[in-house]
């Protein structure tokens, strides 16, 4: 019950099942089941459900206050354990591109902080070449970038592969097509990435090779903004498959369509760090645990 109370508190704090789902790395149905289970155990309702909105009941507020007290006690206990194990000195400075910050990093940070609640993580965003330079100059302990890096003095470990997919509102006419090809994107209303971003360069090259000139309605570098605006603009977008979780698509009434030619956009997300030593114990732990999470893919690449 105490674990479910902590989940309940997170939903309250995020004011949204969708946001809590991303933060906890759980699907919305799984969160709903946890809340229903908690309400059954307590014998009371915690939320008044008004459409997609959740409002605390009077007892729900009491339960939330209790959940906060339990969280504080748990944190104190975990801090005592951390001090005993010597974890209180963990401090890691990480670099990530905006893309990685929105897709890969959140579940990694959540998993690490659950194991090391007193650790201090500093996150710095930048373009890939900026992250590479900062890691090489030891201004960052490690970086996660959306490409393979060959740089003297740096070790690059592949985490996973990714490629772009076409994303459309569920009522878009293209969905009726038996097969969608690149040529069908010619003149198609689209929201694309901002000029100067890595994804913009990638899509510009893709459109040029295919002889496609889309009808560009908006340019931006926020995945979340693109996803939210697609239904309103009745437009399409090319977004990385790793970002397109089924819950995200369902929540925004979107659908993703695979176009064979988009396999050309395949790229590898990698973990980079210096190979000449000098890493702190905390940095080594972050690297080891990140590699462990993606261990199956890393092993397949090394064998």
PDB file of C-alpha atoms in Angstrom:
ATOM      1  CA  UNK A   1       0.000   0.000   0.000  1.00  0.00           C
ATOM      2  CA  UNK A   2       2.821   2.410   0.820  1.00  0.00           C
ATOM      3  CA  UNK A   3       4.261   2.082  -2.689  1.00  0.00           C
ATOM      4  CA  UNK A   4       0.831   2.838  -4.156  1.00  0.00           C
ATOM      5  CA  UNK A   5       0.530   5.858  -1.851  1.00  0.00           C
ATOM      6  CA  UNK A   6       3.760   7.238  -3.301  1.00  0.00           C
ATOM      7  CA  UNK A   7       2.396   6.711  -6.832  1.00  0.00           C
ATOM      8  CA  UNK A   8      -0.806   8.465  -5.755  1.00  0.00           C
ATOM      9  CA  UNK A   9       1.211  11.433  -4.427  1.00  0.00           C
ATOM     10  CA  UNK A  10       3.104  11.714  -7.712  1.00  0.00           C
ATOM     11  CA  UNK A  11      -0.157  11.835  -9.688  1.00  0.00           C
ATOM     12  CA  UNK A  12      -1.431  14.597  -7.404  1.00  0.00           C
ATOM     13  CA  UNK A  13       1.790  16.589  -7.807  1.00  0.00           C
ATOM     14  CA  UNK A  14       1.834  16.222 -11.586  1.00  0.00           C
ATOM     15  CA  UNK A  15      -1.916  17.004 -11.869  1.00  0.00           C
ATOM     16  CA  UNK A  16      -2.036  14.540 -14.745  1.00  0.00           C
ATOM     17  CA  UNK A  17      -1.947  10.797 -15.303  1.00  0.00           C
ATOM     18  CA  UNK A  18      -0.028  11.424 -18.517  1.00  0.00           C
ATOM     19  CA  UNK A  19       2.742  13.429 -16.830  1.00  0.00           C
ATOM     20  CA  UNK A  20       2.915  11.024 -13.885  1.00  0.00           C
ATOM     21  CA  UNK A  21       3.113   8.127 -16.343  1.00  0.00           C
ATOM     22  CA  UNK A  22       6.197   9.628 -17.988  1.00  0.00           C
ATOM     23  CA  UNK A  23       7.857  10.461 -14.689  1.00  0.00           C
ATOM     24  CA  UNK A  24       7.259   7.005 -13.179  1.00  0.00           C
ATOM     25  CA  UNK A  25       7.885   5.175 -16.468  1.00  0.00           C
ATOM     26  CA  UNK A  26       4.573   3.342 -16.107  1.00  0.00           C
ATOM     27  CA  UNK A  27       1.654   3.179 -18.510  1.00  0.00           C
ATOM     28  CA  UNK A  28      -1.509   5.082 -17.679  1.00  0.00           C
ATOM     29  CA  UNK A  29      -3.547   1.854 -17.364  1.00  0.00           C
ATOM     30  CA  UNK A  30      -0.982   0.572 -14.839  1.00  0.00           C
ATOM     31  CA  UNK A  31      -1.291   3.810 -12.841  1.00  0.00           C
ATOM     32  CA  UNK A  32      -5.085   3.617 -12.926  1.00  0.00           C
ATOM     33  CA  UNK A  33      -4.944   0.039 -11.636  1.00  0.00           C
ATOM     34  CA  UNK A  34      -2.677   1.078  -8.756  1.00  0.00           C
ATOM     35  CA  UNK A  35      -5.070   3.876  -7.736  1.00  0.00           C
ATOM     36  CA  UNK A  36      -8.102   1.580  -7.998  1.00  0.00           C
ATOM     37  CA  UNK A  37      -6.294  -1.007  -5.867  1.00  0.00           C
ATOM     38  CA  UNK A  38      -5.421   1.651  -3.285  1.00  0.00           C
ATOM     39  CA  UNK A  39      -9.005   2.925  -3.174  1.00  0.00           C
ATOM     40  CA  UNK A  40     -10.264  -0.655  -2.722  1.00  0.00           C
ATOM     41  CA  UNK A  41      -7.835  -1.245   0.150  1.00  0.00           C
ATOM     42  CA  UNK A  42      -8.783   2.023   1.851  1.00  0.00           C
ATOM     43  CA  UNK A  43     -12.492   1.687   1.080  1.00  0.00           C
ATOM     44  CA  UNK A  44     -12.768   5.320  -0.051  1.00  0.00           C
ATOM     45  CA  UNK A  45     -12.470   7.360  -3.241  1.00  0.00           C
ATOM     46  CA  UNK A  46      -9.353   9.495  -3.595  1.00  0.00           C
ATOM     47  CA  UNK A  47     -10.322  11.364  -6.762  1.00  0.00           C
ATOM     48  CA  UNK A  48     -13.421  12.835  -8.321  1.00  0.00           C
ATOM     49  CA  UNK A  49     -13.049  12.053 -12.024  1.00  0.00           C
ATOM     50  CA  UNK A  50     -14.379  14.810 -14.290  1.00  0.00           C
ATOM     51  CA  UNK A  51     -13.567  13.687 -17.823  1.00  0.00           C
ATOM     52  CA  UNK A  52      -9.767  13.577 -18.019  1.00  0.00           C
ATOM     53  CA  UNK A  53      -9.454  15.844 -14.978  1.00  0.00           C
ATOM     54  CA  UNK A  54      -8.728  14.452 -11.534  1.00  0.00           C
ATOM     55  CA  UNK A  55      -9.799  16.351  -8.418  1.00  0.00           C
ATOM     56  CA  UNK A  56      -8.921  15.253  -4.886  1.00  0.00           C
ATOM     57  CA  UNK A  57     -11.765  14.257  -2.615  1.00  0.00           C
ATOM     58  CA  UNK A  58     -11.687  15.524   0.976  1.00  0.00           C
ATOM     59  CA  UNK A  59     -10.197  12.212   2.090  1.00  0.00           C
ATOM     60  CA  UNK A  60      -7.901  12.277  -0.927  1.00  0.00           C
ATOM     61  CA  UNK A  61      -6.287  15.422   0.500  1.00  0.00           C
ATOM     62  CA  UNK A  62      -5.818  13.663   3.840  1.00  0.00           C
ATOM     63  CA  UNK A  63      -4.297  10.655   2.071  1.00  0.00           C
ATOM     64  CA  UNK A  64      -1.962  12.938   0.128  1.00  0.00           C
ATOM     65  CA  UNK A  65      -0.729  14.583   3.356  1.00  0.00           C
ATOM     66  CA  UNK A  66      -0.102  11.136   4.831  1.00  0.00           C
ATOM     67  CA  UNK A  67       1.718  10.049   1.650  1.00  0.00           C
ATOM     68  CA  UNK A  68       4.010  13.074   1.968  1.00  0.00           C
ATOM     69  CA  UNK A  69       4.826  12.145   5.557  1.00  0.00           C
ATOM     70  CA  UNK A  70       5.601   8.580   4.505  1.00  0.00           C
ATOM     71  CA  UNK A  71       7.817   9.844   1.672  1.00  0.00           C
ATOM     72  CA  UNK A  72       9.769  12.057   4.050  1.00  0.00           C
ATOM     73  CA  UNK A  73      10.302   9.153   6.453  1.00  0.00           C
ATOM     74  CA  UNK A  74      11.405   6.914   3.593  1.00  0.00           C
ATOM     75  CA  UNK A  75      13.855   9.553   2.347  1.00  0.00           C
ATOM     76  CA  UNK A  76      15.366   9.908   5.817  1.00  0.00           C
ATOM     77  CA  UNK A  77      15.759   6.160   6.054  1.00  0.00           C
ATOM     78  CA  UNK A  78      17.323   5.940   2.572  1.00  0.00           C
ATOM     79  CA  UNK A  79      19.713   8.761   3.473  1.00  0.00           C
ATOM     80  CA  UNK A  80      20.820   6.806   6.533  1.00  0.00           C
ATOM     81  CA  UNK A  81      21.446   3.758   4.347  1.00  0.00           C
ATOM     82  CA  UNK A  82      23.277   5.899   1.782  1.00  0.00           C
ATOM     83  CA  UNK A  83      25.548   7.348   4.456  1.00  0.00           C
ATOM     84  CA  UNK A  84      26.299   3.890   5.756  1.00  0.00           C
ATOM     85  CA  UNK A  85      27.198   2.737   2.213  1.00  0.00           C
ATOM     86  CA  UNK A  86      29.130   5.916   1.443  1.00  0.00           C
ATOM     87  CA  UNK A  87      26.760   7.050  -1.319  1.00  0.00           C
ATOM     88  CA  UNK A  88      26.359  10.560   0.071  1.00  0.00           C
ATOM     89  CA  UNK A  89      29.335  11.785  -1.962  1.00  0.00           C
ATOM     90  CA  UNK A  90      27.876  10.840  -5.383  1.00  0.00           C
ATOM     91  CA  UNK A  91      27.839  13.802  -7.722  1.00  0.00           C
ATOM     92  CA  UNK A  92      27.547  13.409 -11.487  1.00  0.00           C
ATOM     93  CA  UNK A  93      27.424  16.082 -14.181  1.00  0.00           C
ATOM     94  CA  UNK A  94      25.713  14.860 -17.336  1.00  0.00           C
ATOM     95  CA  UNK A  95      25.308  16.325 -20.782  1.00  0.00           C
ATOM     96  CA  UNK A  96      22.521  15.567 -23.222  1.00  0.00           C
ATOM     97  CA  UNK A  97      21.029  16.948 -26.380  1.00  0.00           C
ATOM     98  CA  UNK A  98      17.493  18.311 -26.134  1.00  0.00           C
ATOM     99  CA  UNK A  99      16.296  15.207 -27.974  1.00  0.00           C
ATOM    100  CA  UNK A 100      17.874  12.893 -25.427  1.00  0.00           C
ATOM    101  CA  UNK A 101      16.601  15.005 -22.543  1.00  0.00           C
ATOM    102  CA  UNK A 102      13.043  14.476 -23.759  1.00  0.00           C
ATOM    103  CA  UNK A 103      13.307  10.779 -24.607  1.00  0.00           C
ATOM    104  CA  UNK A 104      16.130   8.704 -23.122  1.00  0.00           C
ATOM    105  CA  UNK A 105      17.245  10.536 -19.990  1.00  0.00           C
ATOM    106  CA  UNK A 106      14.102  10.685 -17.755  1.00  0.00           C
ATOM    107  CA  UNK A 107      13.821   6.926 -17.053  1.00  0.00           C
ATOM    108  CA  UNK A 108      17.603   6.695 -16.514  1.00  0.00           C
ATOM    109  CA  UNK A 109      17.557   9.527 -13.981  1.00  0.00           C
ATOM    110  CA  UNK A 110      14.534   8.022 -12.215  1.00  0.00           C
ATOM    111  CA  UNK A 111      16.191   4.600 -11.939  1.00  0.00           C
ATOM    112  CA  UNK A 112      19.471   6.085 -10.681  1.00  0.00           C
ATOM    113  CA  UNK A 113      17.844   8.306  -8.066  1.00  0.00           C
ATOM    114  CA  UNK A 114      15.762   5.422  -6.745  1.00  0.00           C
ATOM    115  CA  UNK A 115      18.998   3.551  -6.005  1.00  0.00           C
ATOM    116  CA  UNK A 116      20.941   6.617  -4.838  1.00  0.00           C
ATOM    117  CA  UNK A 117      18.445   9.099  -3.322  1.00  0.00           C
ATOM    118  CA  UNK A 118      21.157  11.406  -1.964  1.00  0.00           C
ATOM    119  CA  UNK A 119      23.081  11.609  -5.242  1.00  0.00           C
ATOM    120  CA  UNK A 120      23.428  14.982  -6.911  1.00  0.00           C
ATOM    121  CA  UNK A 121      22.810  14.961 -10.655  1.00  0.00           C
ATOM    122  CA  UNK A 122      23.519  18.042 -12.747  1.00  0.00           C
ATOM    123  CA  UNK A 123      22.061  18.054 -16.244  1.00  0.00           C
ATOM    124  CA  UNK A 124      23.384  20.291 -18.998  1.00  0.00           C
ATOM    125  CA  UNK A 125      21.855  20.465 -22.468  1.00  0.00           C
ATOM    126  CA  UNK A 126      23.603  21.359 -25.690  1.00  0.00           C
ATOM    127  CA  UNK A 127      24.160  20.331 -29.270  1.00  0.00           C
ATOM    128  CA  UNK A 128      26.000  17.087 -29.902  1.00  0.00           C
ATOM    129  CA  UNK A 129      29.346  18.718 -30.717  1.00  0.00           C
ATOM    130  CA  UNK A 130      29.076  20.841 -27.563  1.00  0.00           C
ATOM    131  CA  UNK A 131      28.447  17.770 -25.407  1.00  0.00           C
ATOM    132  CA  UNK A 132      31.370  15.934 -27.020  1.00  0.00           C
ATOM    133  CA  UNK A 133      33.719  18.867 -26.396  1.00  0.00           C
ATOM    134  CA  UNK A 134      32.591  19.228 -22.784  1.00  0.00           C
ATOM    135  CA  UNK A 135      33.125  15.515 -22.061  1.00  0.00           C
ATOM    136  CA  UNK A 136      36.541  15.602 -23.759  1.00  0.00           C
ATOM    137  CA  UNK A 137      37.515  18.663 -21.689  1.00  0.00           C
ATOM    138  CA  UNK A 138      36.208  16.919 -18.525  1.00  0.00           C
ATOM    139  CA  UNK A 139      33.598  19.588 -17.913  1.00  0.00           C
ATOM    140  CA  UNK A 140      31.069  16.753 -17.987  1.00  0.00           C
ATOM    141  CA  UNK A 141      31.406  13.280 -16.499  1.00  0.00           C
ATOM    142  CA  UNK A 142      29.426  11.676 -19.300  1.00  0.00           C
ATOM    143  CA  UNK A 143      27.111  12.534 -22.144  1.00  0.00           C
ATOM    144  CA  UNK A 144      24.277  10.874 -24.052  1.00  0.00           C
ATOM    145  CA  UNK A 145      24.113  11.897 -27.689  1.00  0.00           C
ATOM    146  CA  UNK A 146      22.050  10.798 -30.652  1.00  0.00           C
ATOM    147  CA  UNK A 147      24.928   9.611 -32.825  1.00  0.00           C
ATOM    148  CA  UNK A 148      28.027   7.422 -32.820  1.00  0.00           C
ATOM    149  CA  UNK A 149      31.146   9.359 -31.859  1.00  0.00           C
ATOM    150  CA  UNK A 150      34.726   8.677 -32.900  1.00  0.00           C
ATOM    151  CA  UNK A 151      36.839  11.065 -30.882  1.00  0.00           C
ATOM    152  CA  UNK A 152      40.378  10.506 -29.516  1.00  0.00           C
ATOM    153  CA  UNK A 153      40.314  10.017 -25.759  1.00  0.00           C
ATOM    154  CA  UNK A 154      36.587   9.236 -25.616  1.00  0.00           C
ATOM    155  CA  UNK A 155      34.836   5.927 -25.295  1.00  0.00           C
ATOM    156  CA  UNK A 156      31.515   5.604 -27.107  1.00  0.00           C
ATOM    157  CA  UNK A 157      29.065   2.863 -26.114  1.00  0.00           C
ATOM    158  CA  UNK A 158      26.035   2.250 -28.318  1.00  0.00           C
ATOM    159  CA  UNK A 159      22.778   2.160 -26.325  1.00  0.00           C
ATOM    160  CA  UNK A 160      20.077   1.679 -28.969  1.00  0.00           C
ATOM    161  CA  UNK A 161      19.164   2.403 -32.590  1.00  0.00           C
ATOM    162  CA  UNK A 162      16.363   4.677 -33.696  1.00  0.00           C
ATOM    163  CA  UNK A 163      14.730   6.039 -36.863  1.00  0.00           C
ATOM    164  CA  UNK A 164      12.003   8.482 -37.847  1.00  0.00           C
ATOM    165  CA  UNK A 165       8.372   7.562 -38.378  1.00  0.00           C
ATOM    166  CA  UNK A 166       5.484   9.503 -39.867  1.00  0.00           C
ATOM    167  CA  UNK A 167       3.017  10.738 -37.237  1.00  0.00           C
ATOM    168  CA  UNK A 168      -0.525  11.769 -38.167  1.00  0.00           C
ATOM    169  CA  UNK A 169      -3.794  12.697 -36.443  1.00  0.00           C
ATOM    170  CA  UNK A 170      -6.104   9.669 -36.365  1.00  0.00           C
ATOM    171  CA  UNK A 171      -8.540  11.326 -38.780  1.00  0.00           C
ATOM    172  CA  UNK A 172      -5.865  12.207 -41.371  1.00  0.00           C
ATOM    173  CA  UNK A 173      -6.691  11.181 -44.996  1.00  0.00           C
ATOM    174  CA  UNK A 174      -3.337   9.395 -45.437  1.00  0.00           C
ATOM    175  CA  UNK A 175      -4.377   6.761 -42.924  1.00  0.00           C
ATOM    176  CA  UNK A 176      -6.830   5.409 -45.502  1.00  0.00           C
ATOM    177  CA  UNK A 177      -3.928   4.564 -47.842  1.00  0.00           C
ATOM    178  CA  UNK A 178      -2.908   0.904 -47.964  1.00  0.00           C
ATOM    179  CA  UNK A 179       0.753   1.943 -48.135  1.00  0.00           C
ATOM    180  CA  UNK A 180       2.334   5.348 -47.587  1.00  0.00           C
ATOM    181  CA  UNK A 181       5.430   6.309 -49.575  1.00  0.00           C
ATOM    182  CA  UNK A 182       7.755   9.299 -49.405  1.00  0.00           C
ATOM    183  CA  UNK A 183       6.239  10.834 -52.546  1.00  0.00           C
ATOM    184  CA  UNK A 184       2.945  11.262 -50.684  1.00  0.00           C
ATOM    185  CA  UNK A 185       4.605  13.801 -48.377  1.00  0.00           C
ATOM    186  CA  UNK A 186       4.994  16.258 -51.282  1.00  0.00           C
ATOM    187  CA  UNK A 187       2.807  19.285 -50.511  1.00  0.00           C
ATOM    188  CA  UNK A 188       1.647  17.700 -47.258  1.00  0.00           C
ATOM    189  CA  UNK A 189       1.064  20.128 -44.352  1.00  0.00           C
ATOM    190  CA  UNK A 190       3.804  19.350 -41.835  1.00  0.00           C
ATOM    191  CA  UNK A 191       5.345  20.577 -38.604  1.00  0.00           C
ATOM    192  CA  UNK A 192       9.104  20.157 -38.741  1.00  0.00           C
ATOM    193  CA  UNK A 193      12.114  20.797 -36.549  1.00  0.00           C
ATOM    194  CA  UNK A 194      13.733  24.205 -36.301  1.00  0.00           C
ATOM    195  CA  UNK A 195      16.539  25.238 -38.643  1.00  0.00           C
ATOM    196  CA  UNK A 196      19.968  24.297 -37.297  1.00  0.00           C
ATOM    197  CA  UNK A 197      18.803  21.248 -35.333  1.00  0.00           C
ATOM    198  CA  UNK A 198      20.188  17.821 -36.142  1.00  0.00           C
ATOM    199  CA  UNK A 199      16.721  16.509 -37.008  1.00  0.00           C
ATOM    200  CA  UNK A 200      16.091  19.415 -39.376  1.00  0.00           C
ATOM    201  CA  UNK A 201      19.285  18.650 -41.293  1.00  0.00           C
ATOM    202  CA  UNK A 202      18.287  15.003 -41.431  1.00  0.00           C
ATOM    203  CA  UNK A 203      14.783  15.673 -42.756  1.00  0.00           C
ATOM    204  CA  UNK A 204      15.995  18.315 -45.236  1.00  0.00           C
ATOM    205  CA  UNK A 205      18.416  15.777 -46.718  1.00  0.00           C
ATOM    206  CA  UNK A 206      15.688  13.140 -46.775  1.00  0.00           C
ATOM    207  CA  UNK A 207      13.223  15.429 -48.568  1.00  0.00           C
ATOM    208  CA  UNK A 208      15.904  16.504 -51.055  1.00  0.00           C
ATOM    209  CA  UNK A 209      16.796  12.911 -51.991  1.00  0.00           C
ATOM    210  CA  UNK A 210      13.130  12.004 -52.412  1.00  0.00           C
ATOM    211  CA  UNK A 211      12.283  15.180 -54.367  1.00  0.00           C
ATOM    212  CA  UNK A 212       9.697  16.077 -51.720  1.00  0.00           C
ATOM    213  CA  UNK A 213       8.697  19.650 -50.819  1.00  0.00           C
ATOM    214  CA  UNK A 214       6.296  19.586 -47.850  1.00  0.00           C
ATOM    215  CA  UNK A 215       3.933  22.407 -46.923  1.00  0.00           C
ATOM    216  CA  UNK A 216       5.721  23.585 -43.766  1.00  0.00           C
ATOM    217  CA  UNK A 217       3.194  25.050 -41.336  1.00  0.00           C
ATOM    218  CA  UNK A 218       5.429  25.397 -38.249  1.00  0.00           C
ATOM    219  CA  UNK A 219       9.047  24.931 -37.165  1.00  0.00           C
ATOM    220  CA  UNK A 220      10.020  24.078 -33.565  1.00  0.00           C
ATOM    221  CA  UNK A 221      12.464  21.991 -31.546  1.00  0.00           C
ATOM    222  CA  UNK A 222      10.136  20.653 -28.839  1.00  0.00           C
ATOM    223  CA  UNK A 223       8.752  17.146 -29.314  1.00  0.00           C
ATOM    224  CA  UNK A 224       5.956  17.826 -26.851  1.00  0.00           C
ATOM    225  CA  UNK A 225       4.872  20.991 -28.668  1.00  0.00           C
ATOM    226  CA  UNK A 226       4.875  19.219 -32.033  1.00  0.00           C
ATOM    227  CA  UNK A 227       2.784  16.341 -30.690  1.00  0.00           C
ATOM    228  CA  UNK A 228       0.243  18.676 -29.095  1.00  0.00           C
ATOM    229  CA  UNK A 229      -0.130  20.829 -32.222  1.00  0.00           C
ATOM    230  CA  UNK A 230      -0.492  18.084 -34.835  1.00  0.00           C
ATOM    231  CA  UNK A 231      -4.246  17.463 -34.300  1.00  0.00           C
ATOM    232  CA  UNK A 232      -5.072  21.179 -34.148  1.00  0.00           C
ATOM    233  CA  UNK A 233      -3.100  21.933 -37.334  1.00  0.00           C
ATOM    234  CA  UNK A 234      -4.236  18.730 -39.073  1.00  0.00           C
ATOM    235  CA  UNK A 235      -0.593  18.307 -39.983  1.00  0.00           C
ATOM    236  CA  UNK A 236       1.974  15.504 -40.082  1.00  0.00           C
ATOM    237  CA  UNK A 237       5.454  15.215 -38.578  1.00  0.00           C
ATOM    238  CA  UNK A 238       8.486  12.955 -38.680  1.00  0.00           C
ATOM    239  CA  UNK A 239       9.436  11.976 -35.130  1.00  0.00           C
ATOM    240  CA  UNK A 240      11.878   9.418 -33.655  1.00  0.00           C
ATOM    241  CA  UNK A 241      10.339   6.024 -32.951  1.00  0.00           C
ATOM    242  CA  UNK A 242      11.853   5.926 -29.437  1.00  0.00           C
ATOM    243  CA  UNK A 243       9.706   8.924 -28.462  1.00  0.00           C
ATOM    244  CA  UNK A 244       6.475   7.513 -29.845  1.00  0.00           C
ATOM    245  CA  UNK A 245       5.227   5.455 -26.941  1.00  0.00           C
ATOM    246  CA  UNK A 246       1.754   4.034 -27.486  1.00  0.00           C
ATOM    247  CA  UNK A 247       0.326   5.945 -24.532  1.00  0.00           C
ATOM    248  CA  UNK A 248       1.644   9.247 -25.920  1.00  0.00           C
ATOM    249  CA  UNK A 249      -0.004   8.575 -29.288  1.00  0.00           C
ATOM    250  CA  UNK A 250      -3.317   7.536 -27.710  1.00  0.00           C
ATOM    251  CA  UNK A 251      -3.425  10.551 -25.398  1.00  0.00           C
ATOM    252  CA  UNK A 252      -3.045  12.924 -28.356  1.00  0.00           C
ATOM    253  CA  UNK A 253      -5.221  11.028 -30.870  1.00  0.00           C
ATOM    254  CA  UNK A 254      -2.258  10.303 -33.122  1.00  0.00           C
ATOM    255  CA  UNK A 255      -1.015   7.318 -35.076  1.00  0.00           C
ATOM    256  CA  UNK A 256       2.450   6.469 -36.379  1.00  0.00           C
ATOM    257  CA  UNK A 257       3.026   4.998 -39.827  1.00  0.00           C
ATOM    258  CA  UNK A 258       6.161   3.226 -40.957  1.00  0.00           C
ATOM    259  CA  UNK A 259       7.552   4.289 -44.327  1.00  0.00           C
ATOM    260  CA  UNK A 260      10.309   1.925 -45.590  1.00  0.00           C
ATOM    261  CA  UNK A 261      12.427   4.828 -46.886  1.00  0.00           C
ATOM    262  CA  UNK A 262      12.593   6.259 -43.359  1.00  0.00           C
ATOM    263  CA  UNK A 263      14.972   3.460 -42.388  1.00  0.00           C
ATOM    264  CA  UNK A 264      17.584   5.708 -44.014  1.00  0.00           C
ATOM    265  CA  UNK A 265      17.233   7.956 -40.966  1.00  0.00           C
ATOM    266  CA  UNK A 266      18.538   5.220 -38.646  1.00  0.00           C
ATOM    267  CA  UNK A 267      20.931   6.500 -36.004  1.00  0.00           C
ATOM    268  CA  UNK A 268      22.454   5.261 -32.773  1.00  0.00           C
ATOM    269  CA  UNK A 269      22.067   6.873 -29.368  1.00  0.00           C
ATOM    270  CA  UNK A 270      25.340   6.538 -27.462  1.00  0.00           C
ATOM    271  CA  UNK A 271      26.883   7.053 -24.046  1.00  0.00           C
ATOM    272  CA  UNK A 272      30.225   8.874 -24.142  1.00  0.00           C
ATOM    273  CA  UNK A 273      32.870   9.363 -21.450  1.00  0.00           C
ATOM    274  CA  UNK A 274      36.642   9.716 -21.164  1.00  0.00           C
ATOM    275  CA  UNK A 275      38.648   6.498 -21.460  1.00  0.00           C
ATOM    276  CA  UNK A 276      41.817   7.707 -19.723  1.00  0.00           C
ATOM    277  CA  UNK A 277      40.539   7.411 -16.178  1.00  0.00           C
ATOM    278  CA  UNK A 278      39.911  10.284 -13.810  1.00  0.00           C
ATOM    279  CA  UNK A 279      36.213   9.485 -13.426  1.00  0.00           C
ATOM    280  CA  UNK A 280      34.702   9.883  -9.974  1.00  0.00           C
ATOM    281  CA  UNK A 281      33.129   6.909  -8.215  1.00  0.00           C
ATOM    282  CA  UNK A 282      29.710   8.453  -8.834  1.00  0.00           C
ATOM    283  CA  UNK A 283      30.382   8.876 -12.560  1.00  0.00           C
ATOM    284  CA  UNK A 284      31.572   5.270 -12.823  1.00  0.00           C
ATOM    285  CA  UNK A 285      28.422   4.117 -11.089  1.00  0.00           C
ATOM    286  CA  UNK A 286      26.213   6.126 -13.459  1.00  0.00           C
ATOM    287  CA  UNK A 287      28.012   4.680 -16.476  1.00  0.00           C
ATOM    288  CA  UNK A 288      27.817   1.115 -15.162  1.00  0.00           C
ATOM    289  CA  UNK A 289      24.115   1.351 -14.361  1.00  0.00           C
ATOM    290  CA  UNK A 290      23.261   3.010 -17.682  1.00  0.00           C
ATOM    291  CA  UNK A 291      25.127   0.287 -19.552  1.00  0.00           C
ATOM    292  CA  UNK A 292      23.342  -2.314 -17.458  1.00  0.00           C
ATOM    293  CA  UNK A 293      19.921  -0.960 -18.415  1.00  0.00           C
ATOM    294  CA  UNK A 294      20.812  -1.206 -22.094  1.00  0.00           C
ATOM    295  CA  UNK A 295      23.019  -4.263 -21.504  1.00  0.00           C
ATOM    296  CA  UNK A 296      21.352  -6.580 -23.963  1.00  0.00           C
ATOM    297  CA  UNK A 297      21.891  -4.214 -26.871  1.00  0.00           C
ATOM    298  CA  UNK A 298      25.426  -3.303 -25.783  1.00  0.00           C
ATOM    299  CA  UNK A 299      26.363  -7.006 -25.540  1.00  0.00           C
ATOM    300  CA  UNK A 300      24.981  -7.728 -29.005  1.00  0.00           C
ATOM    301  CA  UNK A 301      27.067  -4.898 -30.440  1.00  0.00           C
ATOM    302  CA  UNK A 302      30.243  -6.083 -28.756  1.00  0.00           C
ATOM    303  CA  UNK A 303      29.898  -9.777 -29.661  1.00  0.00           C
TER     304      UNK A 303
END
